[in-house]
Short mmCIF file of C-alpha atoms in Angstrom, two decimals:
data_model
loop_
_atom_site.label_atom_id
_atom_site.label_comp_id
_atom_site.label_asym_id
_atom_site.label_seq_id
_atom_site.Cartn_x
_atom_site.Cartn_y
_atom_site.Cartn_z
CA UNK A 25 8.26 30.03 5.69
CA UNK A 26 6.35 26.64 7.18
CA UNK A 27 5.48 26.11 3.66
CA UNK A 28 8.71 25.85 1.98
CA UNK A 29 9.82 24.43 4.86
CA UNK A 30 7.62 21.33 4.20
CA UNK A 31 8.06 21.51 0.19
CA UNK A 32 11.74 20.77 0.92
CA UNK A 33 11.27 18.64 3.66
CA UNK A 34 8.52 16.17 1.29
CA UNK A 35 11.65 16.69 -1.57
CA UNK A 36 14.13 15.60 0.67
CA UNK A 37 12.22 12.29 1.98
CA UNK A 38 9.82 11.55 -0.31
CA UNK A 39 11.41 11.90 -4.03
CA UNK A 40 15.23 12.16 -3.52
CA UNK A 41 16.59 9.14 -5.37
CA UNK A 42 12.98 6.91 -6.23
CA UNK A 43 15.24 6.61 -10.00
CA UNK A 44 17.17 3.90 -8.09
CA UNK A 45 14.49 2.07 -6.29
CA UNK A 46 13.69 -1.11 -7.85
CA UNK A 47 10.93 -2.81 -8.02
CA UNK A 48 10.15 -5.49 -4.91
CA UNK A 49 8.78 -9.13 -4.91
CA UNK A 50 6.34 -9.82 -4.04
CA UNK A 51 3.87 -7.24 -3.56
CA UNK A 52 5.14 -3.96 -5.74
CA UNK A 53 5.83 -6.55 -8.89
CA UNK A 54 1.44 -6.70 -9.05
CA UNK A 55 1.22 -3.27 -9.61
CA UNK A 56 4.02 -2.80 -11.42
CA UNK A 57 3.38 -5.46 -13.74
CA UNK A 58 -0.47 -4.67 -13.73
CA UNK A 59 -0.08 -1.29 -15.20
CA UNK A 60 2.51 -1.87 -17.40
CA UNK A 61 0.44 -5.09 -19.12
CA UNK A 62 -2.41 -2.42 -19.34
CA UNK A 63 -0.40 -0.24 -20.93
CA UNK A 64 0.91 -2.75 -23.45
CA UNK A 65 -3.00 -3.69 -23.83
CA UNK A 66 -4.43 -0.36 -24.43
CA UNK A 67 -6.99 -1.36 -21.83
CA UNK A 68 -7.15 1.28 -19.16
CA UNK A 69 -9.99 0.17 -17.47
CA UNK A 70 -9.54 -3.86 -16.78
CA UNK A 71 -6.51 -4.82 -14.54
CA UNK A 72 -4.45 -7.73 -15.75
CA UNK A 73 -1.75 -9.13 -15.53
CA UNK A 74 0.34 -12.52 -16.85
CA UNK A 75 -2.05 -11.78 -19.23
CA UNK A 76 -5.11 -12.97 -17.01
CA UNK A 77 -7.81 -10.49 -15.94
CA UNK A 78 -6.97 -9.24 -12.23
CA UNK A 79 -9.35 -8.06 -9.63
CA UNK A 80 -6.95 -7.86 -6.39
CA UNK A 81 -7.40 -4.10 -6.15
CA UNK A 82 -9.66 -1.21 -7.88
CA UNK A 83 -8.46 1.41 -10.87
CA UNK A 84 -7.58 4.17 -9.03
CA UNK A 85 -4.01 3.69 -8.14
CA UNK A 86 -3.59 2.07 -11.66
CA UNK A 87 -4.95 4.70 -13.11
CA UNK A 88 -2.36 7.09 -11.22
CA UNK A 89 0.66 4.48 -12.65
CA UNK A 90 -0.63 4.50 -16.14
CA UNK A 91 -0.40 8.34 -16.10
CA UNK A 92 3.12 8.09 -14.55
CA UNK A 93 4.18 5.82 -17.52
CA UNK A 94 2.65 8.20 -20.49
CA UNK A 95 4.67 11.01 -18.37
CA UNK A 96 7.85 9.61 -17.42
CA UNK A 97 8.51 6.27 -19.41
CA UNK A 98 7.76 2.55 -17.69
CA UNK A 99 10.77 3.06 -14.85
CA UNK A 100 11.22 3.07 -10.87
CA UNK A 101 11.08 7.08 -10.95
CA UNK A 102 7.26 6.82 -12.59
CA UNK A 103 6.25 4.55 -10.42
CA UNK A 104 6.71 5.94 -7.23
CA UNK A 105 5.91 8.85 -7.93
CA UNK A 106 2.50 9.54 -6.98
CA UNK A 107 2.56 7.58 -3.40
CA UNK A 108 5.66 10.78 -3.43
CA UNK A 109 3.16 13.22 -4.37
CA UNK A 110 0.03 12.02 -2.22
CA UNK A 111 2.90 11.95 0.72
CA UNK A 112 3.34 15.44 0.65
CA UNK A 113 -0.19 15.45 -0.01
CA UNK A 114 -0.89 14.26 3.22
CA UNK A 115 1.33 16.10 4.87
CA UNK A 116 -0.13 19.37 3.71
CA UNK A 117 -3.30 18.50 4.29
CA UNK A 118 -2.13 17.60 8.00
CA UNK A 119 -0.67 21.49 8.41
CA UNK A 120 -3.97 22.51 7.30
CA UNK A 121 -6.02 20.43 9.56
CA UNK A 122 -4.65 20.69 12.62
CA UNK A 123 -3.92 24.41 11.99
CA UNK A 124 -7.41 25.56 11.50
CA UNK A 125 -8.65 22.97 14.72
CA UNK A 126 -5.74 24.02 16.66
CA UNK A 127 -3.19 26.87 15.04
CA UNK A 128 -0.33 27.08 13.14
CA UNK A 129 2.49 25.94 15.20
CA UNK A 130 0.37 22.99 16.14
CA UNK A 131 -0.40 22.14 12.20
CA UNK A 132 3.54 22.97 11.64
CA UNK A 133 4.80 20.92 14.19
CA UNK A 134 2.05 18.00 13.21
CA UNK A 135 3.25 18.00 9.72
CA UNK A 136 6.74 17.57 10.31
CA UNK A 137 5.67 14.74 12.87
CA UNK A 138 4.39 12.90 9.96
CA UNK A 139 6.69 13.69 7.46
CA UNK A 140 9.85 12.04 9.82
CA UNK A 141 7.45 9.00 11.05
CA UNK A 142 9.51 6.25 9.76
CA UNK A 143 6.01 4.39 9.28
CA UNK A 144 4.79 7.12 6.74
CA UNK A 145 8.41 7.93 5.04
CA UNK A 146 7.89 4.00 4.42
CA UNK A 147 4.36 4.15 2.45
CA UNK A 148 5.94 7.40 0.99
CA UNK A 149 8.24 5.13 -1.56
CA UNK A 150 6.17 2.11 -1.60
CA UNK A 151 4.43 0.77 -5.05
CA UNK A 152 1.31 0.03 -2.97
CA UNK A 153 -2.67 2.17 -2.69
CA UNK A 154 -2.32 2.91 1.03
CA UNK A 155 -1.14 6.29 0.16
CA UNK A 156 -3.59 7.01 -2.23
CA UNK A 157 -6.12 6.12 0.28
CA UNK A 158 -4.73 7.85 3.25
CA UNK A 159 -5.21 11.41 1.59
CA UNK A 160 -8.92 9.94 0.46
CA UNK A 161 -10.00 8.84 3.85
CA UNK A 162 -8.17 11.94 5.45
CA UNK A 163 -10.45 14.79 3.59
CA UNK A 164 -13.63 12.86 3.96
CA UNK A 165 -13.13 12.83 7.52
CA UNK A 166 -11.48 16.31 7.50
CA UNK A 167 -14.32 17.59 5.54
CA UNK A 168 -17.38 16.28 7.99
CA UNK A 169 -15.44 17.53 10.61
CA UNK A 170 -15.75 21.07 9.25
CA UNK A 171 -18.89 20.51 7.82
CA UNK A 172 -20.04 19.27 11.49
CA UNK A 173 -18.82 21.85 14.07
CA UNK A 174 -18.82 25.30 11.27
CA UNK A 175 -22.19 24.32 9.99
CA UNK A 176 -21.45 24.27 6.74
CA UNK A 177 -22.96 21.26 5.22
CA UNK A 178 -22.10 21.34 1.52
CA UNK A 179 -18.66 20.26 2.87
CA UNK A 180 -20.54 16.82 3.13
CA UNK A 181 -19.89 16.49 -0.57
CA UNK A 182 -16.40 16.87 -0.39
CA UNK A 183 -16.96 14.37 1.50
CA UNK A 184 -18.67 12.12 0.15
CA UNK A 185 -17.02 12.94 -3.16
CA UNK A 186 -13.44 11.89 -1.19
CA UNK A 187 -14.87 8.84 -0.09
CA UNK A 188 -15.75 7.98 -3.49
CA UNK A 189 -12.12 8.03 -4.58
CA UNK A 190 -11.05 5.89 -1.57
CA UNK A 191 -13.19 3.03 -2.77
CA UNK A 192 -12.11 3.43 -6.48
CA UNK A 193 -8.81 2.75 -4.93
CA UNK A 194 -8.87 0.12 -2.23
CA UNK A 195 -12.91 -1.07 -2.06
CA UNK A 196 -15.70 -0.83 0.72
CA UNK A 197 -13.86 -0.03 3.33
CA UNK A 198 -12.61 3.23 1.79
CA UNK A 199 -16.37 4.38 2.80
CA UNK A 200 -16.99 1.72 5.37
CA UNK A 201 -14.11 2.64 7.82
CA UNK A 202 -14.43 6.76 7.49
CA UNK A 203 -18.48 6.08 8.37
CA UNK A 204 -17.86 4.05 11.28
CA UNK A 205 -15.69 7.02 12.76
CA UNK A 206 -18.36 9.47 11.61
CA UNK A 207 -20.93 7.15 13.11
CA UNK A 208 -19.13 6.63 16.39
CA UNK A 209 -18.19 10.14 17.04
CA UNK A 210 -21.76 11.39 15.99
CA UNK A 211 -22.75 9.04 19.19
CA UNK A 212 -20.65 10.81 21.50
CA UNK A 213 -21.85 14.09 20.55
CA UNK A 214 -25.46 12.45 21.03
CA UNK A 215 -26.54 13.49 17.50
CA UNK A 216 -27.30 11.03 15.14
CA UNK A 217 -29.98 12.86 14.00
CA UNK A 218 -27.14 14.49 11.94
CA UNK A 219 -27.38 11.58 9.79
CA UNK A 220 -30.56 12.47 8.29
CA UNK A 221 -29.80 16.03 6.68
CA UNK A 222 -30.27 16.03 2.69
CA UNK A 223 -26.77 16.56 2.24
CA UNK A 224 -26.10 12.96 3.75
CA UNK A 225 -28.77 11.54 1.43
CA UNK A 226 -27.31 13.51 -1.95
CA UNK A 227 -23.38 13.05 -0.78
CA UNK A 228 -24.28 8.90 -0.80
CA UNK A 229 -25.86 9.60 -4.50
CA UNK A 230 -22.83 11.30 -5.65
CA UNK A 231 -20.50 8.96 -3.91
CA UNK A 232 -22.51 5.94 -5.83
CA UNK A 233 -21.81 7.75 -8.98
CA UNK A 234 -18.30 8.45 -8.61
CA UNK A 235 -17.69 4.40 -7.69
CA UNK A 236 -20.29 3.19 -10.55
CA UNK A 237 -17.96 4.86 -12.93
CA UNK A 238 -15.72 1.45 -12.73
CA UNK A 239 -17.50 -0.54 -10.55
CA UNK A 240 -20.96 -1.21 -12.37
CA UNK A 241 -19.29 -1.46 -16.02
CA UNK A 242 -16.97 -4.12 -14.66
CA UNK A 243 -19.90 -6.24 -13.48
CA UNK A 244 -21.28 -5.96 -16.74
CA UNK A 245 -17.90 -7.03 -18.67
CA UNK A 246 -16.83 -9.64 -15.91
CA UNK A 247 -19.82 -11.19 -14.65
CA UNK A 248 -20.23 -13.21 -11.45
CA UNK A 249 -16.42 -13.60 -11.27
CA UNK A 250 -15.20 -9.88 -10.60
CA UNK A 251 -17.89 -10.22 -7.19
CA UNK A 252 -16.03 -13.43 -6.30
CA UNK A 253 -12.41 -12.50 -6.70
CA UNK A 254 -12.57 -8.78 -5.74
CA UNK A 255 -15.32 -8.68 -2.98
CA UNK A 256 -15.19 -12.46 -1.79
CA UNK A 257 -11.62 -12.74 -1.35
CA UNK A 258 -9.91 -9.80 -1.48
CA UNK A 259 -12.13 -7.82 0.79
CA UNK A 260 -14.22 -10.58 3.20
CA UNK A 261 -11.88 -13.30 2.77
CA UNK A 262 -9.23 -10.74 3.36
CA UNK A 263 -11.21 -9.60 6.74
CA UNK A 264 -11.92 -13.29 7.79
CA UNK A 265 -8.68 -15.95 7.14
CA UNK A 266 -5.31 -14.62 7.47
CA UNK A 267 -3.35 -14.37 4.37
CA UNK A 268 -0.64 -14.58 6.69
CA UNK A 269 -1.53 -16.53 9.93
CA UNK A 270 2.20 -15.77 11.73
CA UNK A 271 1.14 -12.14 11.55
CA UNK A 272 -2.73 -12.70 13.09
CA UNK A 273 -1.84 -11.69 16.81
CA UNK A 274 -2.90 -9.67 19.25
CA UNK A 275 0.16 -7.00 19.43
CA UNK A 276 0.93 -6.86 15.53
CA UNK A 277 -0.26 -3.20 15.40
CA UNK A 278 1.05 -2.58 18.93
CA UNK A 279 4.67 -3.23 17.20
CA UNK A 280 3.65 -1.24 13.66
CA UNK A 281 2.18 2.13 16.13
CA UNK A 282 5.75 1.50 18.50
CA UNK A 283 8.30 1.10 14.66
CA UNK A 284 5.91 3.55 12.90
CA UNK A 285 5.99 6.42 14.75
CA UNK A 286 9.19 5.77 16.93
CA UNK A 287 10.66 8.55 18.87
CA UNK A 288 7.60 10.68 18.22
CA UNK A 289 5.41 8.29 20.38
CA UNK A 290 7.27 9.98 23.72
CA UNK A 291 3.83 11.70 24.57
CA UNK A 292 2.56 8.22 25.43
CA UNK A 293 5.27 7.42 28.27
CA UNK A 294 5.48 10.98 29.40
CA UNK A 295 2.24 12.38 29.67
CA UNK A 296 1.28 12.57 33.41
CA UNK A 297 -1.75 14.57 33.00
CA UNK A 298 -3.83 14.75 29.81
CA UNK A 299 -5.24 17.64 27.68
CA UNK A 300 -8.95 18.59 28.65
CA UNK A 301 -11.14 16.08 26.23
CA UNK A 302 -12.90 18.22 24.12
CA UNK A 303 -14.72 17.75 20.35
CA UNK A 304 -11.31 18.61 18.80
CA UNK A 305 -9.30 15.73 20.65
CA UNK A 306 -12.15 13.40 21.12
CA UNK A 307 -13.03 13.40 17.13
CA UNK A 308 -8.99 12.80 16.80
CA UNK A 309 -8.73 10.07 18.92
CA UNK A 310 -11.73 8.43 17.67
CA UNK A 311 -10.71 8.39 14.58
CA UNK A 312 -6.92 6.66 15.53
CA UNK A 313 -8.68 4.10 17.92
CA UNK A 314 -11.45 3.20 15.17
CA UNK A 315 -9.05 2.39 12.60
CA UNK A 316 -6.47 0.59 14.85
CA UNK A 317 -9.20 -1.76 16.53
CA UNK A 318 -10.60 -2.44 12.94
CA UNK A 319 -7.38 -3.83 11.54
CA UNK A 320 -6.89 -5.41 14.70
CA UNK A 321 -9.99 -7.71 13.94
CA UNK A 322 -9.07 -8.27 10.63
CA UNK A 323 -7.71 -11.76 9.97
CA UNK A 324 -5.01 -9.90 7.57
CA UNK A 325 -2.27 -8.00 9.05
CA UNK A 326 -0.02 -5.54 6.95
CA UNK A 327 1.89 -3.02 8.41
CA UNK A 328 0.81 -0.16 6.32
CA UNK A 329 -3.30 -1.05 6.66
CA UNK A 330 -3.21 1.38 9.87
CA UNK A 331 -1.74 4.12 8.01
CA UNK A 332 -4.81 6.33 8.52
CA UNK A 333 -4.37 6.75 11.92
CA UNK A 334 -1.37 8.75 11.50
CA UNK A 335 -3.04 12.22 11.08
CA UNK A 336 -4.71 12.22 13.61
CA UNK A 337 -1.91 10.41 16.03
CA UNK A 338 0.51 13.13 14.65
CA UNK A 339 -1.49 16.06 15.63
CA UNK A 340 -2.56 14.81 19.01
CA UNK A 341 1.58 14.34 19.79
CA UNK A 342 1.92 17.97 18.45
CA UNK A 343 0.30 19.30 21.13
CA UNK A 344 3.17 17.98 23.56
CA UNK A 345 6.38 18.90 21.23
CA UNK A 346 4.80 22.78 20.27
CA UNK A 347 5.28 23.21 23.97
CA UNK A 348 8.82 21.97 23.58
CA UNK A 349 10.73 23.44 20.97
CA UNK A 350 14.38 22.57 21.84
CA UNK A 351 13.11 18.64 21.75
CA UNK A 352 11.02 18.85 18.30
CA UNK A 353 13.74 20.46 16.56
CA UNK A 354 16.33 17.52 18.10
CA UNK A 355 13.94 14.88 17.44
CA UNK A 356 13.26 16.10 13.83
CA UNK A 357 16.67 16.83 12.78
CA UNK A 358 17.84 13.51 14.01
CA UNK A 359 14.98 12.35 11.83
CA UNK A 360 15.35 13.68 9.13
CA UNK A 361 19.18 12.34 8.63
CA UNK A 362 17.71 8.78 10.06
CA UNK A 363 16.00 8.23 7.36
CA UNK A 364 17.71 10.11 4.47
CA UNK A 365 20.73 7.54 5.43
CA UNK A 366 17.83 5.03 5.56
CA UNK A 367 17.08 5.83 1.76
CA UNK A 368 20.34 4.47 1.18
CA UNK A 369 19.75 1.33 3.23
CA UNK A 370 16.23 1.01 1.60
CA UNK A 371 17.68 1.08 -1.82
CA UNK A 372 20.16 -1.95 -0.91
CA UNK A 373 17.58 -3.61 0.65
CA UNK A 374 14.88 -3.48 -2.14
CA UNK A 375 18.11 -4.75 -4.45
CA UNK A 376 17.85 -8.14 -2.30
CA UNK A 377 14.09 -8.47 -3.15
CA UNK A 378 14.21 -7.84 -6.54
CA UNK A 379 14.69 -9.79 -9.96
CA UNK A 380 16.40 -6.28 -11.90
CA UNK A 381 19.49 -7.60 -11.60
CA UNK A 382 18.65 -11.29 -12.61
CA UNK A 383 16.57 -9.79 -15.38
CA UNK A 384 19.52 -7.88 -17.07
CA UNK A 385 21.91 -10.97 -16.93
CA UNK A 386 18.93 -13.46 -18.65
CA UNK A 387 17.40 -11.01 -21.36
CA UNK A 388 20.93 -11.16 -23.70
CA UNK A 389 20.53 -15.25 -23.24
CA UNK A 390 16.82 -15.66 -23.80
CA UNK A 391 15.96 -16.28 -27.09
CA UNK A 392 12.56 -18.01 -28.84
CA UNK A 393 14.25 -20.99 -27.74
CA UNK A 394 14.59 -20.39 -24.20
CA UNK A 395 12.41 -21.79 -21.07
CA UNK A 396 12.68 -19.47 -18.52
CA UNK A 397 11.77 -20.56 -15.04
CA UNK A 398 11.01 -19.75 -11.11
CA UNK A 399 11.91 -21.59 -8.61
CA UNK A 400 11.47 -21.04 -4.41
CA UNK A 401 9.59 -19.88 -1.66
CA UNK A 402 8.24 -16.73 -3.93
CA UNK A 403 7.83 -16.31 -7.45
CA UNK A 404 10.29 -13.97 -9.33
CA UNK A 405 7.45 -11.40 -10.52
CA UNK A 406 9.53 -8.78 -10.99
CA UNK A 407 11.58 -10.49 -13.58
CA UNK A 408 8.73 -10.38 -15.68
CA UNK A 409 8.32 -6.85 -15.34
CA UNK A 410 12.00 -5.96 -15.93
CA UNK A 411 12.91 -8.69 -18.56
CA UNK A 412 9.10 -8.96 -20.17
CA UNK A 413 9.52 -12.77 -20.66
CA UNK A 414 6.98 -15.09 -19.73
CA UNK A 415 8.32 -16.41 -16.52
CA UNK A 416 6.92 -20.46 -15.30
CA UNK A 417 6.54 -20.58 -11.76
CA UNK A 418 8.43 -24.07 -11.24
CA UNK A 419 6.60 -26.85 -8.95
CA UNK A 420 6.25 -30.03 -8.08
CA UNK A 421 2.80 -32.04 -9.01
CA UNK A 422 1.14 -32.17 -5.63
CA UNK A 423 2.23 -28.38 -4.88
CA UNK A 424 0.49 -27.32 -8.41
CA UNK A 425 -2.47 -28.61 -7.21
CA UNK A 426 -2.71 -26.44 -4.40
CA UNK A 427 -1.24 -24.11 -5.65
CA UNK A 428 -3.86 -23.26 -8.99
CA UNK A 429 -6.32 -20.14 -8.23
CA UNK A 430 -9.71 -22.18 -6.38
CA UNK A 431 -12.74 -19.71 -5.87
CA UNK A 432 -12.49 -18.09 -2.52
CA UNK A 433 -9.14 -19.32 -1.31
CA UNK A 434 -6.26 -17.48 -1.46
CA UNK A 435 -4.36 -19.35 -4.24
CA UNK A 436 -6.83 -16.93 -6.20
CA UNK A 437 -3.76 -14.65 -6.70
CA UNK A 438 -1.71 -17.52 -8.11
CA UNK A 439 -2.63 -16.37 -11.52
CA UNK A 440 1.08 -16.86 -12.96
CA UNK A 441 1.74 -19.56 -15.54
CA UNK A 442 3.24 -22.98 -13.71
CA UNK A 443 4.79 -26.00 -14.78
CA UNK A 444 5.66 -29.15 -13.83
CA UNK A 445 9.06 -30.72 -12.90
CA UNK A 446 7.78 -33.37 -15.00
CA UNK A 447 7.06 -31.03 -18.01
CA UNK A 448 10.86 -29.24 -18.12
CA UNK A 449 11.48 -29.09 -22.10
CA UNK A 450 14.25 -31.26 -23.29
CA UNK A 451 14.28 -29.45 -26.74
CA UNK A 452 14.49 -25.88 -25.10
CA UNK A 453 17.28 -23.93 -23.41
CA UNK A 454 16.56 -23.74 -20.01
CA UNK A 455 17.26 -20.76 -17.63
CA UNK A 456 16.57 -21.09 -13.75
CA UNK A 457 15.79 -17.86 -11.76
CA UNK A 458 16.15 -20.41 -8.23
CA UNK A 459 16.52 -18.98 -4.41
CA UNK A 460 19.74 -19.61 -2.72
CA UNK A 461 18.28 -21.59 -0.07
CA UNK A 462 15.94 -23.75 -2.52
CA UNK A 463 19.39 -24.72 -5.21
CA UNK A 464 20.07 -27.98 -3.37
CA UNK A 465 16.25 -29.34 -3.62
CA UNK A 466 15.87 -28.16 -7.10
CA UNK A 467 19.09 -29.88 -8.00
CA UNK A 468 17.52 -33.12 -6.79
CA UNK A 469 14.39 -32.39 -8.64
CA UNK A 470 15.72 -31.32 -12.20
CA UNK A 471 18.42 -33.52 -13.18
CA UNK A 472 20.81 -32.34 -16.51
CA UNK A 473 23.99 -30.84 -16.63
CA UNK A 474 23.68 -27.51 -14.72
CA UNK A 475 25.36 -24.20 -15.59
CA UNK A 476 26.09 -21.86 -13.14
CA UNK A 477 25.83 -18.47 -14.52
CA UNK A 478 25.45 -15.93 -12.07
CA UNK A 479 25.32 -15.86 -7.67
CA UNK A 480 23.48 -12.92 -6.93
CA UNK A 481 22.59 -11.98 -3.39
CA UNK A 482 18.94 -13.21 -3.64
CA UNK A 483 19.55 -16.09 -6.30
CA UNK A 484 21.34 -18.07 -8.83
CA UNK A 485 20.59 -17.92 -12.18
CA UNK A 486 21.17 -21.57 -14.09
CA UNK A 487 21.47 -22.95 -17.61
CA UNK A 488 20.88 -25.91 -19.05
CA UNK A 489 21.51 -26.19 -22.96
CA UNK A 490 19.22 -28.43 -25.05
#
């Protein structure tokens, strides 16, 4: 019964209308546009993208879109699928945890906790690897655990083997952050001498294995600058300067636990009197505090980098809300209708940061005469992805300067094709993809006769004839 239960449940949240989802600026265009530009390539094993070699992430969760696309066509549907399918995943894999550590109403009762977190149900539709990595970094540390307190070691190789995967798809800390919990908790049992069995030894062999299947030929095809642009920025310049320096403060994940979890965090302000601390909780909540005072350090906030530390979060609140029936089943059925209406909302809001609709009113005035440019705060990358045109990121001079990709800064990312005010084609058709707020200043910037030929609620689109 708890299984269909959750099978519906993970339908209900997790796939129901991902068909009319587009595709966001300016972080679900990369991978978007990534996989599809490997697709048109034939290369499955080099990420690219505006036709430049791209190193921001590792193959894994490419891997899972290309296999989306040969299944279900280059479309929304294909593309969120798998963070769907790792979602309920996750969530199984969070019944059978905490069930076997605890029982089955606990697991139950954890599961649905995680399903309804509005944190999770977000990740759940996102174009992004944190899914992926969740499940990866979830069974290597599910796996020790079992491997730890049943005795049965060979479970090591699970996890090791799980660990693998989680740096295939988001880099060293997909083995970095699930050994520092391992490491810390192995303290408080006072047995690091756990550390030195053969299975640890042969797990870190097969664990090399598994990454060097990507990681070692990619060395050898891209040289000195794959290290640079995958390790030195996105992974310790990522850790070190703030992509995002508004974000760098001391209560960002406060805010993301408080929004991700919402009503489900009433344990925390109710709790008079907490459960004895024994292996079971004190593994859990080592594992929650290790990876939200890891992130915390990081220069780089996102909300979904904590996403790991909702397993374990979700069963330690179980405990409270088995004991509480009448209030679970309130809490989750008010939930579950939050956020199915929330789909709704979701799929208006993702309209507002995306290019579809911009894309579909260009493509039947773009010909091989046509200049077709970006101009504002962000560049329009999922226009390239819906229309397929080559797309100029608009700028003035001084901004292209720094602007252009530099070796460890972030303008590394800036890989998409600029031009110049100066450099606007007088013998082209022109179309302008330009943000509402940014029209007035690129009016004063490209003079010509203008053309408005569409308002949408993100942009205007602009001609100007040759």
């Amino acid at each position: 019964m708890e299984n269909k239960i959750l099978i519906s449940l993970c339908l209900l949240l997790f796939f129901f209308c991902n068909w009319l989802i587009p595709v966001t600026d300016p972080t679900e265009n990369c991978y978007a546009l990534t996989a599809k530009e490997m697709l048109q390539a034939g290369d499955y094993f080099s990420p690219r993208i505006y036709g430049n070699f791209w190193y921001d992430k590792p193959i894994f969760f490419y891997w899972e879109i290309l296999l989306a696309y040969k299944i279900f066509g280059v479309n929304e549907f294909a593309l969120r699928f798998f963070p769907a399918v790792f979602a309920t995943v996750g969530v199984f894999l969070t019944y059978f945890f905490a069930s076997k550590m605890f029982n089955k109403k606990i697991g139950f009762t954890a599961a649905v906790i995680l399903a309804t977190a509005p944190g999770y149900w977000y990740v759940a539709h996102a174009i992004i690897t944190d899914m992926t990595l969740f499940c990866a970094i979830s069974t290597t540390l599910m796996t020790f655990y079992f491997a730890y307190t049943e005795k049965k070691p060979r479970l090591l190789y699970v996890a090791f083997a799980a660990a693998g995967v989680a740096v295939l798809t988001k880099g060293p800390i997909g083995f970095l952050l699930p050994g520092l919990i391992i490491f810390l908790f192995l303290i408080t049992q006072k047995d690091l001498k756990y550390l030195w069995r053969g299975e640890i030894f042969k797990g870190a062999i097969l664990m090399l294995a598994i990454i060097s299947t990507w990681y070692l030929p990619m060395y050898l095809i891209h040289g000195k600058q794959f290290l640079t642009d995958f390790l030195g920025v996105h992974n310790f310049l990522r850790a070190t300067v703030s992509e995002h320096p508004q974000y760098d403060v001391w209560y960002y994940y406060t805010i993301v636990f408080l929004i991700g979890f919402a009503v489900w965090t009433l344990p925390i302000f109710s709790i008079r009197k907490f459960p004895q601390l024994d292996t079971r909780r004190r593994f859990l909540i080592i594992w929650a505090a290790t990876v939200f005072i890891v992130f915390q350090s990081f220069a780089t906030k996102y909300p979904t980098y904590t996403l790991p530390y909702m397993m374990p979060l979700a069963i330690l609140f179980a405990g409270f809300f088995a004991e509480r029936e009448k209030l679970f089943g309130r809490i989750a059925a008010g939930m579950v209708i939050f956020l199915t209406v929330g789909t709704f909302v979701g799929i208006s809001i993702c309209k507002e940061n995306s290019y579809k609709d911009a894309a579909e009113i260009i493509l039947p005035l773009a010909d091989e005469n046509t200049c077709v440019v970006s101009y504002g705060r962000s560049y329009a990358g999922s226009l390239v992805f819906y229309s397929g045109l080559t797309v100029y990121r608009l700028e003035e001079t001084e901004n292209i300067a720094k602007l252009k990709p530099a070796n460890m800064k972030w303008t590394t990312t800036n890989v998409m094709p600029f031009l110049d005010f100066k450099n606007l084609p007088t013998d082209k058709k022109i179309i302008v993809v330009v943000k509402n707020k940014s029209e007035q200043k690129f009016l004063e910037l490209a003079k010509g006769n203008w053309q408005l030929i569409e308002e949408l609620p993100n942009c205007k689109i602009l001609l100007r004839r040759n």
